[in-house]
């Protein structure tokens, strides 16, 4: 090093990514955690999805990978991992490896070894952690990427840096997620109860929209052209129906659902009766 020159400690690698996780992934991870072997402290698995043009990692699916941990060493079942990947891509060829997950509240000592393996499977993999202990009352998720640490031109090590992560779900998925994320649930809501919950949320959103529009009209809030265009597109996309036509549409749909419930109940009763008659015939 020449006199007067300074050695700079540098962080390299891209950290502009953000992660969108579908609720199916969280449910899969929690299910694998419940079914884990008795001696396993955590579950490790592969994340599948795609990288969107805006730099968002869209995580849509996952599967667990058997592993053994002892001290600071981790042994993954690589053959099982590749077999599962091949099976998934036969069904969804557009889903590729985007990273890996582990249960727990943050990064552990063996995470660097696992991340190194997935770095050979895909460039810049994402590490997702899910707190299955519900420490904060829900399954907290965090996402990390590996960032290289160098001293001048000499690479030293790599560290995990947290990146933004959030759940991406439709309104129907949100209703189920809000129920299942709670630690205690008395019962699964019926179709009508689920519809009622959705309508209540919709009314709350409409009231919030009304309040925003009124605030803009009264000059209490600065107008936003982007929000205005979005509201105009939403309103123009609604079909123009008279109240009577709308009531008929809702009632027809409700009657169809009730008919399906009735037919499924009859079928279930018939199958149960046939099973009991078959059992009685075998005894006689």
mmCIF file with all atom_site columns, N, CA, C and O in Angstrom, residues 37-56:
data_model
loop_
_atom_site.group_PDB
_atom_site.id
_atom_site.type_symbol
_atom_site.label_atom_id
_atom_site.label_alt_id
_atom_site.label_comp_id
_atom_site.label_asym_id
_atom_site.label_entity_id
_atom_site.label_seq_id
_atom_site.pdbx_PDB_ins_code
_atom_site.Cartn_x
_atom_site.Cartn_y
_atom_site.Cartn_z
_atom_site.occupancy
_atom_site.B_iso_or_equiv
_atom_site.pdbx_formal_charge
_atom_site.auth_seq_id
_atom_site.auth_comp_id
_atom_site.auth_asym_id
_atom_site.auth_atom_id
_atom_site.pdbx_PDB_model_num
ATOM 1  N N  . UNK A 1 37 ? -39.749 -33.500 12.500  1.00 0.00 ? 37 UNK A N  1
ATOM 2  C CA . UNK A 1 37 ? -39.324 -34.551 13.436  1.00 0.00 ? 37 UNK A CA 1
ATOM 3  C C  . UNK A 1 37 ? -39.135 -33.997 14.850  1.00 0.00 ? 37 UNK A C  1
ATOM 4  O O  . UNK A 1 37 ? -38.860 -32.811 15.037  1.00 0.00 ? 37 UNK A O  1
ATOM 5  N N  . UNK A 1 38 ? -39.272 -34.858 15.832  1.00 0.00 ? 38 UNK A N  1
ATOM 6  C CA . UNK A 1 38 ? -39.213 -34.419 17.223  1.00 0.00 ? 38 UNK A CA 1
ATOM 7  C C  . UNK A 1 38 ? -37.878 -33.779 17.570  1.00 0.00 ? 38 UNK A C  1
ATOM 8  O O  . UNK A 1 38 ? -37.821 -32.831 18.358  1.00 0.00 ? 38 UNK A O  1
ATOM 9  N N  . UNK A 1 39 ? -36.789 -34.266 16.976  1.00 0.00 ? 39 UNK A N  1
ATOM 10 C CA . UNK A 1 39 ? -35.483 -33.742 17.334  1.00 0.00 ? 39 UNK A CA 1
ATOM 11 C C  . UNK A 1 39 ? -35.117 -32.473 16.570  1.00 0.00 ? 39 UNK A C  1
ATOM 12 O O  . UNK A 1 39 ? -34.106 -31.828 16.882  1.00 0.00 ? 39 UNK A O  1
ATOM 13 N N  . UNK A 1 40 ? -35.903 -32.090 15.591  1.00 0.00 ? 40 UNK A N  1
ATOM 14 C CA . UNK A 1 40 ? -35.587 -30.907 14.781  1.00 0.00 ? 40 UNK A CA 1
ATOM 15 C C  . UNK A 1 40 ? -36.072 -29.639 15.486  1.00 0.00 ? 40 UNK A C  1
ATOM 16 O O  . UNK A 1 40 ? -37.204 -29.571 15.950  1.00 0.00 ? 40 UNK A O  1
ATOM 17 N N  . UNK A 1 41 ? -35.199 -28.643 15.562  1.00 0.00 ? 41 UNK A N  1
ATOM 18 C CA . UNK A 1 41 ? -35.553 -27.372 16.172  1.00 0.00 ? 41 UNK A CA 1
ATOM 19 C C  . UNK A 1 41 ? -36.165 -26.393 15.181  1.00 0.00 ? 41 UNK A C  1
ATOM 20 O O  . UNK A 1 41 ? -36.895 -25.484 15.574  1.00 0.00 ? 41 UNK A O  1
ATOM 21 N N  . UNK A 1 42 ? -35.848 -26.548 13.919  1.00 0.00 ? 42 UNK A N  1
ATOM 22 C CA . UNK A 1 42 ? -36.395 -25.651 12.901  1.00 0.00 ? 42 UNK A CA 1
ATOM 23 C C  . UNK A 1 42 ? -36.582 -26.407 11.604  1.00 0.00 ? 42 UNK A C  1
ATOM 24 O O  . UNK A 1 42 ? -36.111 -27.535 11.447  1.00 0.00 ? 42 UNK A O  1
ATOM 25 N N  . UNK A 1 43 ? -37.270 -25.762 10.660  1.00 0.00 ? 43 UNK A N  1
ATOM 26 C CA . UNK A 1 43 ? -37.535 -26.334 9.339   1.00 0.00 ? 43 UNK A CA 1
ATOM 27 C C  . UNK A 1 43 ? -36.846 -25.465 8.299   1.00 0.00 ? 43 UNK A C  1
ATOM 28 O O  . UNK A 1 43 ? -36.850 -24.234 8.392   1.00 0.00 ? 43 UNK A O  1
ATOM 29 N N  . UNK A 1 44 ? -36.244 -26.114 7.317   1.00 0.00 ? 44 UNK A N  1
ATOM 30 C CA . UNK A 1 44 ? -35.554 -25.434 6.222   1.00 0.00 ? 44 UNK A CA 1
ATOM 31 C C  . UNK A 1 44 ? -36.171 -25.898 4.913   1.00 0.00 ? 44 UNK A C  1
ATOM 32 O O  . UNK A 1 44 ? -36.556 -27.065 4.778   1.00 0.00 ? 44 UNK A O  1
ATOM 33 N N  . UNK A 1 45 ? -36.291 -24.992 3.958   1.00 0.00 ? 45 UNK A N  1
ATOM 34 C CA . UNK A 1 45 ? -36.880 -25.367 2.681   1.00 0.00 ? 45 UNK A CA 1
ATOM 35 C C  . UNK A 1 45 ? -36.532 -24.389 1.576   1.00 0.00 ? 45 UNK A C  1
ATOM 36 O O  . UNK A 1 45 ? -35.832 -23.396 1.779   1.00 0.00 ? 45 UNK A O  1
ATOM 37 N N  . UNK A 1 46 ? -37.049 -24.687 0.390   1.00 0.00 ? 46 UNK A N  1
ATOM 38 C CA . UNK A 1 46 ? -36.767 -23.919 -0.818  1.00 0.00 ? 46 UNK A CA 1
ATOM 39 C C  . UNK A 1 46 ? -37.948 -23.029 -1.162  1.00 0.00 ? 46 UNK A C  1
ATOM 40 O O  . UNK A 1 46 ? -39.105 -23.443 -1.030  1.00 0.00 ? 46 UNK A O  1
ATOM 41 N N  . UNK A 1 47 ? -37.668 -21.807 -1.601  1.00 0.00 ? 47 UNK A N  1
ATOM 42 C CA . UNK A 1 47 ? -38.681 -20.862 -2.044  1.00 0.00 ? 47 UNK A CA 1
ATOM 43 C C  . UNK A 1 47 ? -38.729 -20.852 -3.569  1.00 0.00 ? 47 UNK A C  1
ATOM 44 O O  . UNK A 1 47 ? -37.684 -20.792 -4.230  1.00 0.00 ? 47 UNK A O  1
ATOM 45 N N  . UNK A 1 48 ? -39.946 -20.897 -4.107  1.00 0.00 ? 48 UNK A N  1
ATOM 46 C CA . UNK A 1 48 ? -40.148 -20.864 -5.559  1.00 0.00 ? 48 UNK A CA 1
ATOM 47 C C  . UNK A 1 48 ? -40.949 -19.626 -5.936  1.00 0.00 ? 48 UNK A C  1
ATOM 48 O O  . UNK A 1 48 ? -41.805 -19.178 -5.178  1.00 0.00 ? 48 UNK A O  1
ATOM 49 N N  . UNK A 1 49 ? -40.659 -19.103 -7.098  1.00 0.00 ? 49 UNK A N  1
ATOM 50 C CA . UNK A 1 49 ? -41.376 -17.919 -7.568  1.00 0.00 ? 49 UNK A CA 1
ATOM 51 C C  . UNK A 1 49 ? -40.701 -17.348 -8.781  1.00 0.00 ? 49 UNK A C  1
ATOM 52 O O  . UNK A 1 49 ? -40.214 -18.086 -9.638  1.00 0.00 ? 49 UNK A O  1
ATOM 53 N N  . UNK A 1 50 ? -40.651 -16.023 -8.848  1.00 0.00 ? 50 UNK A N  1
ATOM 54 C CA . UNK A 1 50 ? -40.054 -15.360 -10.010 1.00 0.00 ? 50 UNK A CA 1
ATOM 55 C C  . UNK A 1 50 ? -39.561 -13.981 -9.594  1.00 0.00 ? 50 UNK A C  1
ATOM 56 O O  . UNK A 1 50 ? -39.980 -13.433 -8.574  1.00 0.00 ? 50 UNK A O  1
ATOM 57 N N  . UNK A 1 51 ? -38.685 -13.446 -10.409 1.00 0.00 ? 51 UNK A N  1
ATOM 58 C CA . UNK A 1 51 ? -38.168 -12.090 -10.204 1.00 0.00 ? 51 UNK A CA 1
ATOM 59 C C  . UNK A 1 51 ? -38.858 -11.165 -11.189 1.00 0.00 ? 51 UNK A C  1
ATOM 60 O O  . UNK A 1 51 ? -38.722 -11.310 -12.404 1.00 0.00 ? 51 UNK A O  1
ATOM 61 N N  . UNK A 1 52 ? -39.644 -10.211 -10.674 1.00 0.00 ? 52 UNK A N  1
ATOM 62 C CA . UNK A 1 52 ? -40.398 -9.294  -11.519 1.00 0.00 ? 52 UNK A CA 1
ATOM 63 C C  . UNK A 1 52 ? -39.484 -8.201  -12.071 1.00 0.00 ? 52 UNK A C  1
ATOM 64 O O  . UNK A 1 52 ? -38.411 -7.934  -11.517 1.00 0.00 ? 52 UNK A O  1
ATOM 65 N N  . UNK A 1 53 ? -39.895 -7.552  -13.170 1.00 0.00 ? 53 UNK A N  1
ATOM 66 C CA . UNK A 1 53 ? -39.040 -6.512  -13.784 1.00 0.00 ? 53 UNK A CA 1
ATOM 67 C C  . UNK A 1 53 ? -38.700 -5.355  -12.864 1.00 0.00 ? 53 UNK A C  1
ATOM 68 O O  . UNK A 1 53 ? -37.661 -4.717  -13.029 1.00 0.00 ? 53 UNK A O  1
ATOM 69 N N  . UNK A 1 54 ? -39.560 -5.056  -11.882 1.00 0.00 ? 54 UNK A N  1
ATOM 70 C CA . UNK A 1 54 ? -39.296 -3.917  -10.996 1.00 0.00 ? 54 UNK A CA 1
ATOM 71 C C  . UNK A 1 54 ? -38.384 -4.269  -9.824  1.00 0.00 ? 54 UNK A C  1
ATOM 72 O O  . UNK A 1 54 ? -38.208 -3.469  -8.897  1.00 0.00 ? 54 UNK A O  1
ATOM 73 N N  . UNK A 1 55 ? -37.791 -5.472  -9.853  1.00 0.00 ? 55 UNK A N  1
ATOM 74 C CA . UNK A 1 55 ? -36.886 -5.880  -8.788  1.00 0.00 ? 55 UNK A CA 1
ATOM 75 C C  . UNK A 1 55 ? -37.564 -6.550  -7.616  1.00 0.00 ? 55 UNK A C  1
ATOM 76 O O  . UNK A 1 55 ? -36.928 -6.785  -6.588  1.00 0.00 ? 55 UNK A O  1
ATOM 77 N N  . UNK A 1 56 ? -38.840 -6.895  -7.762  1.00 0.00 ? 56 UNK A N  1
ATOM 78 C CA . UNK A 1 56 ? -39.575 -7.570  -6.697  1.00 0.00 ? 56 UNK A CA 1
ATOM 79 C C  . UNK A 1 56 ? -39.440 -9.080  -6.834  1.00 0.00 ? 56 UNK A C  1
ATOM 80 O O  . UNK A 1 56 ? -39.640 -9.626  -7.917  1.00 0.00 ? 56 UNK A O  1
#
